[in-house]
Coordinates of C-alpha atoms in Angstrom, one line a residue:
Chain A
M19 CA 83.8 112.5 82.6
E20 CA 85.3 111.8 86.1
T21 CA 83.6 114.8 87.8
A22 CA 81.9 113.9 91.2
S23 CA 78.6 115.1 90.5
S24 CA 77.9 113.1 87.3
N25 CA 75.6 110.4 87.7
Q26 CA 77.1 108.3 85.0
V27 CA 75.9 104.8 84.7
V28 CA 77.9 102.5 82.8
Q29 CA 76.7 99.1 81.4
V30 CA 79.3 96.8 82.1
A31 CA 79.3 93.1 80.7
L32 CA 81.5 90.2 81.4
L33 CA 81.5 87.6 78.7
Q34 CA 82.0 84.2 80.9
M35 CA 82.8 81.6 78.1
Q36 CA 83.6 77.8 77.7
C37 CA 86.2 77.8 75.1
G38 CA 87.3 74.9 72.8
P39 CA 90.4 74.2 70.6
S40 CA 89.2 76.4 67.3
K41 CA 90.5 79.8 67.5
Q42 CA 88.1 80.4 64.6
V43 CA 85.2 79.3 66.7
N44 CA 86.2 80.9 70.0
V45 CA 86.7 84.2 68.0
E46 CA 83.2 83.8 66.2
R47 CA 81.4 83.2 69.3
A48 CA 83.0 86.1 70.9
L49 CA 82.0 88.4 68.1
E50 CA 78.3 87.4 68.1
S51 CA 78.3 88.0 72.3
I52 CA 79.8 91.4 71.5
A53 CA 77.1 92.2 68.8
Q54 CA 74.3 90.8 71.2
A55 CA 75.7 92.9 74.0
A56 CA 76.0 96.1 72.2
S57 CA 72.0 95.4 70.8
R58 CA 71.2 95.2 74.8
G59 CA 72.9 98.6 75.2
V60 CA 76.1 97.4 76.9
D61 CA 78.7 100.0 77.1
V62 CA 81.9 98.2 77.8
L63 CA 82.5 94.2 77.6
C64 CA 85.4 92.4 78.8
L65 CA 86.3 89.0 77.5
P66 CA 88.1 85.9 79.9
E67 CA 91.7 85.6 79.6
L68 CA 93.3 84.1 76.6
F69 CA 89.6 83.5 75.1
A70 CA 90.9 82.4 71.6
G71 CA 91.8 79.0 72.8
T72 CA 91.8 76.4 75.5
Y73 CA 94.2 77.4 78.2
P74 CA 97.7 76.8 76.8
C75 CA 99.5 76.5 80.0
Q76 CA 98.5 72.8 81.4
S77 CA 101.9 71.6 80.1
E78 CA 104.7 73.1 78.8
D79 CA 104.5 72.4 75.2
H80 CA 106.4 74.5 72.6
A81 CA 103.5 73.8 69.9
C82 CA 101.7 76.2 71.9
F83 CA 103.4 79.2 70.9
D84 CA 101.8 78.7 67.5
E85 CA 98.8 79.9 68.9
A86 CA 100.5 83.2 69.7
E87 CA 99.8 86.6 67.9
P88 CA 101.4 89.8 67.5
L89 CA 99.1 92.8 69.0
D90 CA 97.7 93.6 65.6
G91 CA 97.3 89.8 64.5
A92 CA 94.1 88.8 62.9
T93 CA 92.4 88.4 66.4
A94 CA 93.2 91.8 67.5
Q95 CA 92.0 93.0 64.4
A96 CA 89.1 91.3 64.6
L97 CA 88.3 92.4 68.0
Q98 CA 89.1 96.0 67.1
A99 CA 86.7 95.9 64.1
S100 CA 84.0 94.6 66.3
A101 CA 84.5 97.5 68.7
Q102 CA 84.1 100.0 66.0
E103 CA 81.1 98.3 64.2
Q104 CA 79.4 97.8 67.6
G105 CA 80.1 101.2 69.1
I106 CA 81.4 99.2 72.2
V107 CA 84.4 99.8 74.5
L108 CA 86.1 96.3 74.4
I109 CA 88.8 94.3 76.6
G110 CA 90.3 91.8 75.1
S111 CA 92.9 88.9 76.0
L112 CA 95.7 87.8 73.7
F113 CA 98.4 85.3 73.8
E114 CA 100.9 87.9 72.1
R115 CA 103.9 87.2 70.4
R116 CA 106.0 90.4 70.6
A117 CA 109.2 89.0 68.9
P118 CA 110.5 85.7 67.9
G119 CA 110.7 83.9 71.1
L120 CA 109.3 86.5 73.3
F121 CA 105.6 86.1 74.3
H122 CA 103.4 87.8 77.0
N123 CA 99.8 87.5 78.3
S124 CA 98.4 90.7 77.3
A125 CA 95.2 92.8 77.3
V126 CA 94.0 95.3 74.8
V127 CA 91.5 98.2 75.7
Y128 CA 89.7 99.2 72.3
D129 CA 87.3 102.3 72.5
A130 CA 84.1 102.4 71.1
D131 CA 85.6 104.0 67.7
G132 CA 87.8 101.0 67.6
T133 CA 90.8 103.1 68.7
R134 CA 93.5 101.2 71.0
R135 CA 93.5 102.8 74.1
G136 CA 96.1 100.7 76.0
V137 CA 97.9 97.5 76.2
Y138 CA 98.3 95.7 79.5
R139 CA 101.0 92.8 79.8
K140 CA 100.3 90.7 82.5
M141 CA 103.1 91.7 85.4
H142 CA 102.7 88.7 87.9
I143 CA 103.2 85.4 86.0
P144 CA 102.0 82.1 87.9
D145 CA 103.8 78.6 87.8
D146 CA 102.1 76.0 89.7
P147 CA 101.2 72.7 88.4
L148 CA 98.6 72.8 85.6
Y149 CA 99.4 76.7 85.1
Y150 CA 103.0 76.4 83.7
E151 CA 102.9 80.0 82.6
K152 CA 106.5 81.1 83.5
F153 CA 107.4 78.6 80.6
Y154 CA 105.3 80.7 78.1
F155 CA 105.0 84.5 79.2
T156 CA 107.5 87.0 80.1
P157 CA 106.5 89.2 82.8
G158 CA 105.0 92.6 81.6
D159 CA 107.2 95.8 81.2
L160 CA 104.3 98.1 80.8
G161 CA 103.7 98.8 84.5
F162 CA 100.0 99.3 85.8
T163 CA 97.8 101.7 83.9
A164 CA 94.3 102.9 83.6
P165 CA 93.7 103.8 79.8
R166 CA 91.3 106.6 79.2
T167 CA 88.1 105.7 77.2
S168 CA 85.2 107.6 76.2
L169 CA 83.7 105.8 79.3
G170 CA 86.5 106.9 81.8
K171 CA 89.7 105.4 83.1
L172 CA 89.0 101.5 82.8
G173 CA 92.1 99.5 84.4
V174 CA 93.1 96.1 83.4
C175 CA 94.9 93.4 85.3
V176 CA 95.2 90.0 84.6
C177 CA 94.3 86.7 86.4
W178 CA 97.3 86.0 88.9
D179 CA 97.5 89.8 89.2
Q180 CA 94.1 89.4 91.2
W181 CA 96.1 88.0 94.3
F182 CA 98.6 91.3 94.9
P183 CA 97.2 94.1 96.5
E184 CA 100.0 96.3 94.8
A185 CA 98.4 95.8 91.2
A186 CA 94.9 97.0 92.2
R187 CA 96.5 100.0 94.2
L188 CA 98.6 101.1 91.5
T189 CA 95.9 100.8 88.8
A190 CA 93.6 102.6 91.1
L191 CA 96.0 105.5 91.7
A192 CA 96.4 105.5 88.0
G193 CA 93.1 106.8 88.0
A194 CA 91.1 103.4 87.1
Q195 CA 87.4 103.7 88.1
I196 CA 86.9 100.2 87.0
I197 CA 89.5 97.4 87.4
F198 CA 88.8 94.4 84.8
Y199 CA 90.3 91.0 85.4
P200 CA 90.4 88.7 82.6
T201 CA 90.9 85.3 84.2
A202 CA 91.2 81.5 83.7
I203 CA 91.4 79.7 87.1
G204 CA 89.7 76.4 88.1
W205 CA 89.8 73.7 90.2
H206 CA 92.0 70.5 90.2
P207 CA 89.8 67.7 90.2
S208 CA 91.7 66.0 93.2
E209 CA 91.4 69.3 95.4
K210 CA 87.9 70.4 94.3
A211 CA 85.9 68.1 97.2
E212 CA 88.3 69.7 99.9
Y213 CA 89.4 72.8 98.9
G214 CA 87.2 73.9 96.0
A215 CA 84.8 76.2 98.1
A216 CA 87.6 77.6 100.1
Q217 CA 89.5 78.4 97.1
H218 CA 86.9 80.2 95.1
D219 CA 85.8 82.2 98.3
A220 CA 89.6 83.3 98.6
W221 CA 89.8 84.4 94.8
E222 CA 86.2 86.6 95.1
T223 CA 87.5 87.9 98.6
M224 CA 90.8 89.4 97.2
M225 CA 89.2 91.2 94.4
R226 CA 86.4 92.1 96.5
S227 CA 89.2 93.6 99.0
H228 CA 90.5 95.6 96.0
A229 CA 87.2 97.2 95.5
I230 CA 87.2 98.2 98.9
A231 CA 90.6 99.2 99.8
N232 CA 90.7 101.7 96.3
G233 CA 87.0 102.5 96.1
V234 CA 86.6 101.3 92.5
F235 CA 84.4 98.6 90.8
V236 CA 86.1 95.4 90.2
A237 CA 84.7 93.1 87.5
A238 CA 86.1 89.6 86.9
V239 CA 85.5 87.5 84.2
N240 CA 86.5 83.6 83.9
R241 CA 85.7 80.7 81.8
V242 CA 84.0 77.8 82.5
G243 CA 84.0 74.1 81.5
V244 CA 86.6 71.0 81.8
E245 CA 89.7 71.4 79.7
G246 CA 92.1 68.8 80.6
D247 CA 92.8 68.5 84.1
L248 CA 91.1 71.6 85.2
E249 CA 87.6 72.5 85.5
F250 CA 87.4 76.2 85.0
W251 CA 84.9 77.7 87.7
G252 CA 83.3 80.8 86.1
A253 CA 81.8 82.9 88.8
A254 CA 82.1 86.0 86.8
F255 CA 81.1 89.1 89.2
V256 CA 81.3 92.6 89.6
A257 CA 81.8 94.3 92.9
D258 CA 80.7 97.9 93.8
P259 CA 83.4 100.2 95.7
A260 CA 82.0 99.0 99.1
G261 CA 82.8 95.6 97.9
R262 CA 79.3 94.2 97.4
I263 CA 78.7 91.8 95.0
L264 CA 76.0 93.2 92.3
A265 CA 76.4 90.2 90.1
R266 CA 77.7 86.8 89.8
A267 CA 77.6 84.3 87.2
S268 CA 77.3 80.5 87.7
H269 CA 79.9 77.9 88.1
E270 CA 78.9 75.9 85.2
H271 CA 77.3 77.8 82.3
P272 CA 78.7 80.4 79.7
E273 CA 76.9 83.6 80.1
L274 CA 76.8 87.4 79.3
L275 CA 76.7 89.0 82.5
I276 CA 75.4 92.4 82.2
V277 CA 75.6 94.9 85.3
P278 CA 75.1 98.7 85.5
C279 CA 77.8 100.6 87.6
D280 CA 77.0 104.0 88.7
L281 CA 80.8 105.6 88.6
A282 CA 79.2 108.3 91.1
L283 CA 79.6 105.8 93.6
I284 CA 83.2 105.8 93.4
E285 CA 83.5 109.4 95.0
A286 CA 80.8 108.9 97.3
T287 CA 82.2 105.8 99.0
R288 CA 86.0 107.2 98.8
T289 CA 84.4 110.1 100.7
H290 CA 82.8 108.1 103.2
W291 CA 85.6 105.5 103.4
P292 CA 88.6 108.0 103.1
F293 CA 91.6 105.5 102.4
L294 CA 93.4 107.4 100.0
R295 CA 93.5 110.4 102.0
D296 CA 95.5 108.6 104.8
R297 CA 98.0 106.4 103.1
R298 CA 101.4 106.5 104.9
V299 CA 103.2 106.9 101.9
D300 CA 106.4 108.3 103.7
A301 CA 106.2 104.8 105.3
Y302 CA 105.9 102.2 102.4
G303 CA 109.5 102.1 101.3
G304 CA 109.7 98.5 102.4
L305 CA 107.1 97.7 99.9
L306 CA 109.9 97.7 97.4
S307 CA 111.7 94.8 99.3
R308 CA 111.3 91.0 98.9
W309 CA 111.6 90.3 102.5
L310 CA 112.3 92.6 105.5
D311 CA 112.7 90.2 108.3
D312 CA 115.9 90.1 110.0
G313 CA 117.0 86.6 108.6
V314 CA 118.8 85.3 111.9
A315 CA 118.5 81.8 111.7
E316 CA 116.9 80.0 114.7
T317 CA 116.7 76.5 115.9
Chain B
M1 CA 111.1 78.4 116.2
E2 CA 109.7 79.5 112.8
T3 CA 111.0 76.4 110.7
A4 CA 108.4 74.8 108.1
S5 CA 108.4 71.4 109.6
S6 CA 107.3 72.3 113.1
N7 CA 103.7 71.5 113.8
Q8 CA 103.5 74.5 116.3
V9 CA 100.1 75.1 117.6
V10 CA 99.5 78.5 119.3
Q11 CA 96.3 78.8 121.5
V12 CA 95.5 82.3 120.5
A13 CA 92.9 84.3 122.7
L14 CA 90.8 87.6 121.8
L15 CA 89.2 89.4 124.6
Q16 CA 86.3 90.9 123.2
M17 CA 85.3 93.5 125.8
Q18 CA 82.7 96.0 126.8
C19 CA 84.4 99.0 128.0
G20 CA 82.9 101.5 130.8
P21 CA 84.2 104.8 131.9
S22 CA 86.1 103.5 134.8
K23 CA 89.9 102.6 133.8
Q24 CA 89.8 100.9 137.4
V25 CA 87.3 98.6 136.5
N26 CA 88.2 97.9 132.6
V27 CA 91.6 97.0 133.6
E28 CA 90.7 94.6 136.7
R29 CA 88.3 93.1 134.0
A30 CA 91.0 92.5 131.5
L31 CA 93.4 91.1 134.3
E32 CA 90.9 88.7 135.2
S33 CA 90.3 87.3 132.1
I34 CA 94.0 87.1 131.3
A35 CA 94.4 84.8 134.1
Q36 CA 91.3 83.0 133.2
A37 CA 92.7 82.6 129.5
A38 CA 96.2 81.5 130.9
S39 CA 94.5 78.8 133.2
R40 CA 92.7 77.5 130.0
G41 CA 96.1 77.1 128.2
V42 CA 96.2 80.2 125.9
D43 CA 99.5 81.2 124.8
V44 CA 99.0 84.8 123.4
L45 CA 95.9 87.2 124.2
C46 CA 95.1 90.7 122.7
L47 CA 92.8 93.4 124.0
P48 CA 90.7 95.4 122.1
E49 CA 92.0 99.1 120.9
L50 CA 92.1 101.3 124.2
F51 CA 90.3 99.1 126.2
A52 CA 91.0 101.2 129.2
G53 CA 88.0 103.6 128.7
T54 CA 85.3 104.2 126.9
Y55 CA 86.1 105.1 123.0
P56 CA 87.6 108.7 123.5
C57 CA 87.3 110.2 120.1
Q58 CA 83.4 110.3 119.7
S59 CA 84.1 114.5 120.0
E60 CA 87.2 116.6 120.4
D61 CA 87.1 117.1 123.9
H62 CA 90.5 118.2 125.8
A63 CA 89.5 116.5 128.8
C64 CA 90.1 113.2 127.1
F65 CA 93.8 113.6 127.3
D66 CA 93.9 113.1 131.1
E67 CA 93.3 109.4 130.1
A68 CA 96.8 109.1 128.6
E69 CA 99.5 107.3 130.2
P70 CA 103.2 107.0 129.4
L71 CA 104.6 103.7 127.8
D72 CA 105.5 102.7 131.2
G73 CA 102.6 104.0 133.0
A74 CA 100.2 102.3 135.6
T75 CA 98.1 100.4 132.9
A76 CA 101.0 99.4 131.1
Q77 CA 102.8 98.1 134.2
A78 CA 99.5 96.1 135.1
L79 CA 99.8 94.5 131.7
Q80 CA 103.4 93.5 132.1
A81 CA 102.9 92.0 135.7
S82 CA 100.2 90.2 134.2
A83 CA 101.7 88.8 131.5
Q84 CA 104.7 87.8 133.6
E85 CA 102.5 86.1 136.3
Q86 CA 100.3 84.4 134.1
G87 CA 103.4 83.2 131.7
I88 CA 101.3 84.6 128.7
V89 CA 102.3 86.7 125.7
L90 CA 100.1 89.6 126.0
I91 CA 99.3 92.7 123.3
G92 CA 97.9 95.7 124.8
S93 CA 96.7 99.0 123.4
L94 CA 97.4 102.3 125.2
F95 CA 96.2 105.9 124.8
E96 CA 100.0 107.1 124.8
R97 CA 101.3 110.2 126.4
R98 CA 104.7 110.3 125.1
A99 CA 105.2 113.9 125.7
P100 CA 103.4 116.9 126.9
G101 CA 100.9 117.6 124.1
L102 CA 102.3 114.7 122.1
F103 CA 99.8 111.5 122.2
H104 CA 99.6 108.3 120.2
N105 CA 97.4 105.2 119.7
S106 CA 99.9 102.6 120.5
A107 CA 100.1 99.1 121.3
V108 CA 102.6 96.8 123.4
V109 CA 103.7 93.2 123.1
Y110 CA 104.7 91.6 126.4
D111 CA 106.4 87.9 126.2
A112 CA 105.8 85.5 128.6
D113 CA 108.2 86.4 131.1
G114 CA 107.0 90.0 131.1
T115 CA 109.5 91.3 128.7
R116 CA 108.3 94.2 126.5
R117 CA 109.1 92.8 122.8
G118 CA 107.7 95.5 120.9
V119 CA 105.8 99.1 120.7
Y120 CA 103.5 99.8 118.0
R121 CA 102.3 103.3 117.3
K122 CA 99.1 103.6 114.9
M123 CA 100.2 104.6 111.6
H124 CA 96.8 105.4 109.9
I125 CA 94.7 107.7 111.9
P126 CA 91.0 108.0 110.7
D127 CA 89.1 111.2 111.1
D128 CA 85.7 110.8 110.6
P129 CA 82.3 111.6 112.4
L130 CA 82.6 110.4 115.5
Y131 CA 86.1 108.9 115.1
Y132 CA 87.8 112.3 115.6
E133 CA 91.3 110.5 116.0
K134 CA 93.2 113.2 114.0
F135 CA 92.5 115.4 117.1
Y136 CA 94.0 113.3 119.6
F137 CA 96.8 111.0 118.1
T138 CA 100.1 111.8 116.1
P139 CA 100.5 109.1 113.3
G140 CA 102.9 106.6 114.3
D141 CA 106.7 106.9 113.6
L142 CA 107.8 103.4 114.3
G143 CA 106.8 101.6 111.1
F144 CA 105.4 98.4 110.8
T145 CA 107.1 95.5 112.6
A146 CA 106.7 92.1 113.7
P147 CA 108.2 91.9 117.3
R148 CA 109.9 88.4 117.8
T149 CA 108.3 86.6 121.1
S150 CA 108.9 83.1 122.6
L151 CA 105.9 82.2 120.3
G152 CA 107.2 83.4 117.5
K153 CA 106.8 87.1 115.3
L154 CA 103.9 88.8 116.2
G155 CA 102.7 91.8 114.2
V156 CA 100.4 94.5 115.4
C157 CA 98.3 96.5 113.4
V158 CA 95.5 99.1 114.9
C159 CA 91.7 99.2 113.9
W160 CA 92.1 102.1 110.9
D161 CA 95.3 100.0 109.6
Q162 CA 92.8 97.4 108.5
W163 CA 91.9 98.9 105.6
F164 CA 95.1 99.2 104.2
P165 CA 97.0 96.6 102.5
E166 CA 100.3 98.2 102.6
A167 CA 100.2 97.9 106.4
A168 CA 99.7 94.1 106.4
R169 CA 101.9 93.6 103.7
L170 CA 104.8 95.2 105.3
T171 CA 104.1 93.6 108.6
A172 CA 104.2 90.2 106.9
L173 CA 107.2 91.2 105.1
A174 CA 108.7 91.9 108.8
G175 CA 107.8 88.2 109.4
A176 CA 104.8 88.5 111.1
Q177 CA 103.1 85.1 111.5
I178 CA 100.2 86.4 112.9
I179 CA 98.9 90.0 112.6
F180 CA 96.7 91.2 115.8
Y181 CA 94.2 93.9 115.1
P182 CA 93.0 95.7 118.2
T183 CA 89.9 97.4 117.0
A184 CA 87.2 100.0 118.2
I185 CA 84.5 100.0 115.4
G186 CA 80.9 100.3 115.5
W187 CA 77.7 101.5 113.8
H188 CA 76.0 104.7 113.8
P189 CA 72.5 104.1 114.8
S190 CA 71.5 106.2 111.6
E191 CA 73.3 103.9 109.0
K192 CA 73.0 100.4 110.6
A193 CA 69.7 99.6 109.1
E194 CA 70.7 100.3 105.6
Y195 CA 74.7 99.9 105.7
G196 CA 75.4 97.8 108.9
A197 CA 75.8 94.6 107.6
A198 CA 77.8 96.0 104.5
Q199 CA 80.1 97.7 106.6
H200 CA 80.9 94.4 108.7
D201 CA 81.4 92.6 105.8
A202 CA 83.6 95.0 104.3
W203 CA 85.8 95.1 107.5
E204 CA 86.1 91.4 107.9
T205 CA 86.6 90.8 104.2
M206 CA 89.8 93.4 104.1
M207 CA 91.5 91.6 106.8
R208 CA 90.7 88.1 105.4
S209 CA 92.3 89.5 102.2
H210 CA 95.3 90.5 104.7
A211 CA 95.4 86.9 105.7
I212 CA 95.1 85.3 102.2
A213 CA 97.6 88.0 100.4
N214 CA 100.4 87.4 102.8
G215 CA 99.6 83.9 104.1
V216 CA 99.4 84.7 107.7
F217 CA 96.9 84.4 110.4
V218 CA 94.6 87.4 111.2
A219 CA 93.4 88.1 114.5
A220 CA 91.0 91.3 114.9
V221 CA 89.4 92.1 118.4
N222 CA 86.8 94.6 118.7
R223 CA 84.9 95.9 121.9
V224 CA 81.0 95.5 122.1
G225 CA 78.2 97.6 123.4
V226 CA 76.8 101.1 123.1
E227 CA 78.9 104.1 124.0
G228 CA 77.2 107.6 123.3
D229 CA 76.5 107.3 119.4
L230 CA 78.1 104.1 118.3
E231 CA 77.3 100.6 118.8
F232 CA 80.7 98.6 118.5
W233 CA 79.8 95.6 116.5
G234 CA 82.2 93.1 118.3
A235 CA 82.6 90.0 115.7
A236 CA 86.2 89.3 116.7
F237 CA 87.5 86.6 114.5
V238 CA 90.6 84.9 113.5
A239 CA 91.2 83.8 110.0
D240 CA 93.9 81.5 108.9
P241 CA 96.5 81.8 106.1
A242 CA 93.8 80.7 103.2
G243 CA 91.8 83.6 104.7
R244 CA 89.0 81.0 106.2
I245 CA 87.3 82.2 109.5
L246 CA 88.2 79.9 112.2
A247 CA 86.2 81.4 114.6
R248 CA 84.0 84.6 115.4
A249 CA 82.6 86.2 118.3
S250 CA 78.8 87.6 118.5
H251 CA 78.0 91.2 117.8
E252 CA 76.4 91.5 121.1
H253 CA 78.5 90.3 124.2
P254 CA 81.8 90.2 125.5
E255 CA 83.5 87.0 124.8
L256 CA 86.9 85.3 125.3
L257 CA 87.4 83.8 121.9
I258 CA 90.0 81.0 122.0
V259 CA 91.5 79.8 118.7
P260 CA 94.2 77.5 118.1
C261 CA 96.5 78.2 115.1
D262 CA 98.8 75.8 113.9
L263 CA 101.9 78.1 112.3
A264 CA 103.1 75.5 110.1
L265 CA 100.1 76.2 107.9
I266 CA 102.0 79.4 107.0
E267 CA 104.6 77.9 104.9
A268 CA 102.3 74.9 103.5
T269 CA 99.8 78.0 102.4
R270 CA 102.4 80.0 101.1
T271 CA 104.1 77.5 99.1
H272 CA 100.6 76.6 97.5
W273 CA 99.8 80.3 96.9
P274 CA 103.1 81.2 96.4
F275 CA 102.5 85.1 96.2
L276 CA 105.4 86.3 97.9
R277 CA 107.5 84.5 95.2
D278 CA 106.0 86.6 92.6
R279 CA 105.8 90.2 93.7
R280 CA 106.8 92.6 91.0
V281 CA 109.0 94.6 93.5
D282 CA 110.9 96.3 90.5
A283 CA 107.3 98.0 89.4
Y284 CA 105.9 99.0 93.0
G285 CA 107.6 102.5 92.8
G286 CA 104.2 104.2 92.5
L287 CA 103.1 102.9 95.9
L288 CA 105.0 105.4 97.4
S289 CA 103.0 108.1 95.4
R290 CA 99.8 109.8 96.6
W291 CA 98.4 110.0 93.2
L292 CA 99.3 108.7 89.7
D293 CA 96.8 110.1 87.6
D294 CA 97.6 112.6 84.9
G295 CA 95.7 115.0 86.3
V296 CA 94.2 116.5 83.1
A297 CA 91.1 118.4 83.7
E298 CA 88.0 117.5 81.6
T299 CA 84.7 118.6 81.2

C-alpha cells in the first residue's frame, strides 16, 4: 500500500464543527456528518479536538472531569460503530478518563471495518490563559506513532503538538503519510484585532512547515464559533508534501472539507527535496536536552 | 546583555549580492557595502553563501577546488579587517580548504573589534542536479552553535540547513537570538514557471517556522542573478520571533537590506508562546534515528 508507484488518491475529510454543551447533540451531529461524508466517497474523516463538548479548559473546574470517558466509553463506541457501518476510516478525539483522577487528551484511529488501529495521547500539553490544559490532562505516555490502516499509515498529533517540529518529525519517521491535527484554537477577544491574523498565520505556517520538512500531507481540523471568551478560528486545511494549501475552510462556519490526496506525491516530493536523506542523526543529541546555552550570567 | 528587560534594538543588515567570476571584484564589492552599512548605523551584516565567487557546485569540476582558502586566508583576513575597521559584527561565508583534499562550506563570525567569535561548518550538505555539494564539501564536524558577540548570541546555519528543523532548534537551544542563513538558492529555468513560486514560498515558510518554533529572529540572505543554469532568487528577509516578515528584498536586484530587530521581543514571544517550556525531551530519542517505521514489506 505504500509503494512509490501506486497512484493512490485518498479522499480526506475534515469536519469543522461548532460544538455546544450537549454531548448527545455534538455526537449526533458528528455521526450525521460521517454518514454524509461516506456517501460522498470519503475514505478518512477526522473530527476536531474534544468535539463532544464545549472546550473544557477555559477555567480550572473540577466539574469538567465529569465529561471524560474511558477509551471504550459510549462516545468511543459510537465512533467505532459509525466507522464500521459507514466503511470509513475515522479519527476521533476524546477526553479520556484512564483511571480515577488520571485523564488524557486522546485520539483514536478506527479502520473502515471498525477495528481500533491506534490510540494517541496528546504529548505536549499547553497551559495559557483560557487554555488551562495542564490542570486536566496528563501528558501522553504512548509517544508518536503512525497507526497502519487500510488506507496507509496515518499519524495523529493534537493541537499544541502543532508547534513542535519534533512531534511531526517523529510521526513522519514512524511512517505517517498524513499527519492529522485535531485542534481547538481560537482568538482572545482582546487580542484578535492586533494579533489575530498573525496568530492564525503562524499556526498554519508551522503545520505547512511540517509537511515540507517531512514530505507528508498535513490535515488540521479546528472548531468554530464563540465559546465563553474564545472565538475558535476554524480554517481547517490540508497541505500537500510541498506545503501547498490544497483547501482551507472558513473562519466562521461549520464545514465538511473534502480533499483528495494523492499519496504518490510523498515519494515524488521526498526524492526532489531529499531532506530525509541528509539528516545529521549523529549530531542531534542535543535535541534531548532542555537547553544548551552555557548559562553564564551576565549583566 | 541578554536580560529580558533590555530594549536592545540591533540593526541587522543582509547584503543580497550578484556574484561574478572575479573573487577580487566580489570581495571589494562586499567590503564597500560593509563600509556603507556601518556608516548607516548597522550593527551586524551577513554576506550570502560563498559570496566570493560564482556558485561553484553546478558541476563536478576539480578546478573549482582552487577557489578554496583556509579559514585565515586572504578573504577571511579581508573580512576580519573590515569588521575591525568599520566596528561592525560580520558574518562571512567561505569555501574552506581545511587540509589538502578536505573542504568545507563554512561561515565565520567576527565581532566588531575583529575578533573571530565562531566558525560554523555547514552540517547538511545537499546533492541535487546543479547543486553537487557532496562532491565538494565534507559535512561539518563542529555542530550547531551560537557564538557570543558584543551584540548577543548569533547563530549561523547555511542554506540546505534551512530545511531541517533540528538545525534551527539546536542553534536556538545553544542560545542564538538571531539565526542567520547565508544562502545560494535559485530556480532551474525548466522548473520556474510551474514550481518557482511554490519553491520560494516553501523556502521562506520553513525559515519562518524556525523563528516561530524557537522564538528567535531569522535572517536569510541569498544571492541574485543568473549564473549558468540557475537563476538565484534573492528575496533576503528577516522574520521576527512570531514569524512575521519584517522586510524582504526583491527577487531581481542586489540590495542592502537593513532591519531593526528588538531582541526584547524574544522573551516576550517565548512567554506568550511557551514552546520551550513544554518540549518532551523524554520522548524525543527517536530523533537520533534515521527511520522508525517497522519496515514490514507490503504489497
